[in-house]
XYZ file of C-alpha atoms in Angstrom:
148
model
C 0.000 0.000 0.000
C 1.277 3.341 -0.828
C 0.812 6.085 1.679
C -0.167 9.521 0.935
C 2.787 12.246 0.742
C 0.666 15.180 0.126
C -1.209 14.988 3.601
C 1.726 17.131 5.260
C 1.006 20.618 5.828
C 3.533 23.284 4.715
C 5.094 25.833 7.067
C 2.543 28.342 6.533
C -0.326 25.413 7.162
C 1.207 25.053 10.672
C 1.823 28.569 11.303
C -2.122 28.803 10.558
C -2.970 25.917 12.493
C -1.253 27.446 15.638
C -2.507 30.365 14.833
C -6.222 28.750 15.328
C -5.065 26.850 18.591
C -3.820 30.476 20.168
C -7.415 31.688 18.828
C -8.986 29.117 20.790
C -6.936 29.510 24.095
C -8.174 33.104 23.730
C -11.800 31.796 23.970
C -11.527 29.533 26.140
C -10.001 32.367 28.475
C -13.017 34.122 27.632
C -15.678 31.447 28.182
C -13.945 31.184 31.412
C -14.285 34.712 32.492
C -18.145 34.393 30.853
C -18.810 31.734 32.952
C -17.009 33.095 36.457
C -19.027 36.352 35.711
C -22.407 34.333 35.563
C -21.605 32.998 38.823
C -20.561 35.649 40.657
C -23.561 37.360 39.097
C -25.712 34.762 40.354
C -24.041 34.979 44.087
C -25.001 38.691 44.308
C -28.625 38.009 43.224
C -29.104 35.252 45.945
C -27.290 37.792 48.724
C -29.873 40.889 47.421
C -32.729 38.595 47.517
C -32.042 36.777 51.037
C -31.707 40.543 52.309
C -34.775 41.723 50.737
C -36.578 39.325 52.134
C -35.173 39.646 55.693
C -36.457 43.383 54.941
C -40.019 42.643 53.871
C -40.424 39.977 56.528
C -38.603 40.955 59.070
C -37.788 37.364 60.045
C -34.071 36.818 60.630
C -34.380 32.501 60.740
C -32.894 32.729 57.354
C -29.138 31.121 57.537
C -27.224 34.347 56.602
C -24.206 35.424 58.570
C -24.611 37.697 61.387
C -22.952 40.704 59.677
C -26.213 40.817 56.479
C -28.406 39.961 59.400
C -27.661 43.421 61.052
C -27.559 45.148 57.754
C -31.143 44.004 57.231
C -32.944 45.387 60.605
C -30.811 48.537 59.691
C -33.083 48.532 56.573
C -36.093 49.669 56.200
C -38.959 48.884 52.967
C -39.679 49.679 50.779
C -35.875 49.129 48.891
C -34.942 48.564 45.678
C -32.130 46.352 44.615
C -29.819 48.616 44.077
C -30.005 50.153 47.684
C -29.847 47.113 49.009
C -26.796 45.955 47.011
C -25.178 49.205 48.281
C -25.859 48.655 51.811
C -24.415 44.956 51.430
C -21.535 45.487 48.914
C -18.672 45.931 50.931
C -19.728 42.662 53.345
C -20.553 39.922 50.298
C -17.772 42.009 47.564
C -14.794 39.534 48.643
C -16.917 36.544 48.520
C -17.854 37.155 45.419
C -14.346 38.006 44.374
C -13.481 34.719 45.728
C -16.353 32.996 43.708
C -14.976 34.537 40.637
C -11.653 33.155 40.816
C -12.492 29.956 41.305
C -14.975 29.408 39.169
C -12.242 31.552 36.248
C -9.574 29.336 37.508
C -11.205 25.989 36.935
C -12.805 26.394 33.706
C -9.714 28.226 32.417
C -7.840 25.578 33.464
C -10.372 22.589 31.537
C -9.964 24.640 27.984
C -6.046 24.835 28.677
C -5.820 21.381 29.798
C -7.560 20.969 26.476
C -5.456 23.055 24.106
C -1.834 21.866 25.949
C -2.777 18.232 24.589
C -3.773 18.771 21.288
C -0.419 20.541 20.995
C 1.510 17.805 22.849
C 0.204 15.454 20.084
C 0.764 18.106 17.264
C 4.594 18.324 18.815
C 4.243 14.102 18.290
C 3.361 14.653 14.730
C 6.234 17.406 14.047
C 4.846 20.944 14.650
C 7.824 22.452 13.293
C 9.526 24.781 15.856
C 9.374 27.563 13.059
C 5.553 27.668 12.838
C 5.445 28.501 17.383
C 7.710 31.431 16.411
C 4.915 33.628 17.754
C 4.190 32.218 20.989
C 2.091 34.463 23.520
C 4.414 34.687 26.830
C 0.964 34.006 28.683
C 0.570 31.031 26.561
C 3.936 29.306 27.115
C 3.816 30.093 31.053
C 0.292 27.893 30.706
C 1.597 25.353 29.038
C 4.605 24.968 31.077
C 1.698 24.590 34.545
C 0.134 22.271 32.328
C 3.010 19.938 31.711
C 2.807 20.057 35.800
């Protein structure tokens, strides 16, 4: 059986074709950011409604740390969600923080877990060294923790 020469790419085919896998590290870093955001996001919601309801109720059996709990009999209806949120900011702010990077930092690190193989196997097939002349510097640091 004869095997096919003319399935190896050319320089310029690899250059593109790390060209693509930077382009999809960059949305991966995005999607992670996306979905951090949405939970953070979500987090704030759930503090501004357990506080509004403290408010409108004024029951305090509601499992939220002592610190909203005093913020809420402080407050007085009717509120709007933007008060509260002001009222509760600097108290939930870090956690949310917090809840950002973890959530960034584990989907971040899925997509570059990801990406790092593919190009582990591409290395395997001969990525010539010419074509990763244009390595990011944020890339190669994340592929380096990725070897890890």
């Amino acid at each position: 059986m004869k095997e096919k020469t003319d399935s190896v790419l050319t320089l310029d085919e690899w250059k593109d074709l790390y060209r693509q896998i930077d382009d999809l590290l960059k949305l991966t870093w995005k999607c992670a950011q996306s979905k951090a955001e949405e939970k953070m996001l979500e987090l704030r919601k759930l503090y501004i409604d357990k506080v509004e309801m403290l408010v409108e109720s004024g029951e305090t059996y509601l499992e939220l740390d002592v610190r909203l709990k005093e913020i809420a009999k402080r407050l007085k209806p009717p509120l709007d969600k933007h008060a509260i949120w002001e009222a509760i900011k600097p108290e939930v702010e870090p956690r949310l923080k917090e809840t950002y990077e973890k959530v960034f930092k584990l989907h971040r690190r899925n997509g570059f877990d990801k990406v790092a193989t593919v190009l582990r196997y591409m290395e395997k097939l001969g990525l010539p060294r010419e074509a990763r002349e244009s390595t990011p510097k944020w890339l190669e640091e994340e592929l380096k923790l990725s070897d890890l």
